[in-house]
Amino acid sequence: MQFGFRKKSSTEHALLAIKNFIQTNLCEKKIVVIVKLDISKAFDKVNHELLLKTLEWYGIEPECFRSYLSNRSHRTKSGKEQSSEAYPSSGVPQGSILGPLLFSIFVNDFVSVIRFCSTILYASMPMIRIYMPRSKNLK
């Protein structure tokens, strides 16, 4: 379930989904594990070529986004000091409208590669919810 970057979808909705998941599975005597992943730096790590291939897989023409992602520069300024320009080869532009959307598209497949789990995606903090029947050997 995706909760981040969507209208009428908040942190509260994500927390209620987790609470309901835990209650339901504990009532059914299942083992419940929640794994929280902090991928807050992931915006900077999105591989441009993989993102373009992902867009193409979804039927979106990747060349429309190639120029948007490439040839971007940034520099850091502190007081009167300024760094030289850097040209990142990965990452989605932050502070843009398309950045969060491209990131969501990129991580969307994350949930499909995890078997026997369900996931909650909220912005850059995905949680993996694992549930399994209790073994007779576990008490």
CSV table of C-alpha atoms in Angstrom, one decimal:
chain,number,residue,atom,x,y,z
A,1,MET,CA,0.0,0.0,0.0
A,2,GLN,CA,1.3,3.4,-0.9
A,3,PHE,CA,0.6,6.3,1.5
A,4,GLY,CA,3.2,8.9,0.7
A,5,PHE,CA,2.8,11.6,-2.0
A,6,ARG,CA,-0.9,11.0,-2.5
A,7,LYS,CA,-3.9,13.1,-1.8
A,8,LYS,CA,-6.0,12.2,1.3
A,9,SER,CA,-3.2,9.8,2.4
A,10,SER,CA,-1.3,10.7,5.6
A,11,THR,CA,1.0,9.3,8.2
A,12,GLU,CA,-2.1,8.6,10.3
A,13,HIS,CA,-3.5,6.3,7.6
A,14,ALA,CA,-0.3,4.4,7.4
A,15,LEU,CA,-0.2,3.9,11.2
A,16,LEU,CA,-3.8,2.7,11.2
A,17,ALA,CA,-3.0,0.2,8.5
A,18,ILE,CA,-0.1,-1.1,10.6
A,19,LYS,CA,-2.2,-1.2,13.8
A,20,ASN,CA,-5.0,-3.1,11.9
A,21,PHE,CA,-2.5,-5.5,10.4
A,22,ILE,CA,-1.0,-6.3,13.8
A,23,GLN,CA,-4.4,-6.8,15.5
A,24,THR,CA,-5.8,-9.0,12.8
A,25,ASN,CA,-2.8,-11.3,12.6
A,26,LEU,CA,-2.3,-11.6,16.4
A,27,CYS,CA,-6.0,-12.4,16.8
A,28,GLU,CA,-5.4,-15.2,14.2
A,29,LYS,CA,-2.5,-16.4,16.3
A,30,LYS,CA,0.1,-15.6,13.6
A,31,ILE,CA,3.6,-14.3,14.2
A,32,VAL,CA,3.9,-10.7,13.2
A,33,VAL,CA,7.2,-8.9,12.3
A,34,ILE,CA,7.5,-5.3,11.2
A,35,VAL,CA,10.7,-4.2,9.5
A,36,LYS,CA,11.1,-0.5,8.9
A,37,LEU,CA,13.6,0.6,6.3
A,38,ASP,CA,15.0,4.1,6.2
A,39,ILE,CA,15.7,5.0,2.6
A,40,SER,CA,15.6,8.8,3.1
A,41,LYS,CA,18.8,9.1,1.1
A,42,ALA,CA,17.3,7.0,-1.7
A,43,PHE,CA,16.2,10.0,-3.7
A,44,ASP,CA,19.9,10.7,-4.4
A,45,LYS,CA,20.6,7.1,-5.3
A,46,VAL,CA,18.1,6.4,-8.0
A,47,ASN,CA,20.0,5.1,-11.0
A,48,HIS,CA,18.9,7.1,-14.1
A,49,GLU,CA,19.2,4.2,-16.5
A,50,LEU,CA,17.2,1.8,-14.3
A,51,LEU,CA,14.6,4.5,-13.8
A,52,LEU,CA,14.3,5.0,-17.6
A,53,LYS,CA,14.0,1.3,-18.1
A,54,THR,CA,11.3,1.2,-15.4
A,55,LEU,CA,9.4,4.0,-17.1
A,56,GLU,CA,9.6,2.1,-20.4
A,57,TRP,CA,8.4,-1.1,-18.8
A,58,TYR,CA,5.3,0.9,-17.6
A,59,GLY,CA,4.7,2.1,-21.2
A,60,ILE,CA,6.1,5.6,-20.7
A,61,GLU,CA,8.5,6.9,-23.3
A,62,PRO,CA,11.8,7.2,-21.4
A,63,GLU,CA,13.4,9.7,-23.8
A,64,CYS,CA,11.0,12.4,-22.5
A,65,PHE,CA,12.7,12.1,-19.1
A,66,ARG,CA,16.3,11.6,-20.2
A,67,SER,CA,17.0,15.3,-20.5
A,68,TYR,CA,15.1,16.0,-17.3
A,69,LEU,CA,17.4,13.7,-15.4
A,70,SER,CA,20.7,14.3,-17.1
A,71,ASN,CA,22.9,17.4,-17.4
A,72,ARG,CA,21.7,18.8,-14.1
A,73,SER,CA,24.2,20.5,-12.0
A,74,HIS,CA,24.3,21.7,-8.4
A,75,ARG,CA,26.8,23.4,-6.2
A,76,THR,CA,27.0,24.2,-2.5
A,77,LYS,CA,27.5,27.7,-1.0
A,78,SER,CA,28.5,28.5,2.5
A,79,GLY,CA,29.0,32.2,3.3
A,80,LYS,CA,31.2,33.5,0.5
A,81,GLU,CA,32.6,30.1,-0.4
A,82,GLN,CA,31.2,28.1,-3.3
A,83,SER,CA,31.9,24.7,-4.5
A,84,SER,CA,32.5,23.8,-8.1
A,85,GLU,CA,29.6,22.4,-10.1
A,86,ALA,CA,28.8,18.7,-9.7
A,87,TYR,CA,26.8,16.7,-12.3
A,88,PRO,CA,25.2,13.8,-10.5
A,89,SER,CA,24.6,10.6,-12.5
A,90,SER,CA,21.9,9.4,-10.1
A,91,GLY,CA,19.0,10.7,-8.1
A,92,VAL,CA,15.7,12.4,-8.9
A,93,PRO,CA,15.4,16.2,-8.5
A,94,GLN,CA,14.2,17.1,-5.1
A,95,GLY,CA,11.9,20.0,-4.5
A,96,SER,CA,10.2,19.3,-7.9
A,97,ILE,CA,6.8,18.0,-8.7
A,98,LEU,CA,8.1,15.1,-10.8
A,99,GLY,CA,10.8,14.0,-8.3
A,100,PRO,CA,8.5,12.2,-5.8
A,101,LEU,CA,6.4,10.7,-8.7
A,102,LEU,CA,9.5,9.3,-10.4
A,103,PHE,CA,10.8,7.9,-7.1
A,104,SER,CA,7.4,6.3,-6.4
A,105,ILE,CA,7.4,4.7,-9.9
A,106,PHE,CA,11.0,3.5,-9.3
A,107,VAL,CA,10.3,1.8,-5.9
A,108,ASN,CA,6.8,0.5,-6.9
A,109,ASP,CA,8.3,-2.9,-7.9
A,110,PHE,CA,9.9,-3.2,-4.5
A,111,VAL,CA,6.7,-4.7,-3.1
A,112,SER,CA,6.4,-7.3,-5.9
A,113,VAL,CA,9.7,-9.0,-5.2
A,114,ILE,CA,9.0,-9.7,-1.6
A,115,ARG,CA,7.1,-13.0,-1.2
A,116,PHE,CA,5.0,-13.8,1.8
A,117,CYS,CA,4.9,-10.2,3.0
A,118,SER,CA,2.9,-7.1,2.5
A,119,THR,CA,4.3,-3.7,2.5
A,120,ILE,CA,3.3,-0.2,3.5
A,121,LEU,CA,5.1,2.6,1.6
A,122,TYR,CA,5.1,6.1,3.0
A,123,ALA,CA,7.4,8.5,1.3
A,124,SER,CA,10.9,7.3,1.9
A,125,MET,CA,10.1,5.0,4.8
A,126,PRO,CA,8.8,1.6,3.6
A,127,MET,CA,7.8,-1.0,6.1
A,128,ILE,CA,7.7,-4.7,5.4
A,129,ARG,CA,4.9,-6.5,7.3
A,130,ILE,CA,5.6,-10.2,7.7
A,131,TYR,CA,3.1,-12.6,9.0
A,132,MET,CA,3.2,-16.4,9.2
A,133,PRO,CA,1.3,-19.2,11.0
A,134,ARG,CA,2.7,-20.3,14.3
A,135,SER,CA,4.7,-23.5,14.2
A,136,LYS,CA,3.7,-26.2,16.6
A,137,ASN,CA,7.3,-26.0,17.9
A,138,LEU,CA,7.0,-22.4,18.8
A,139,LYS,CA,5.3,-21.5,22.1
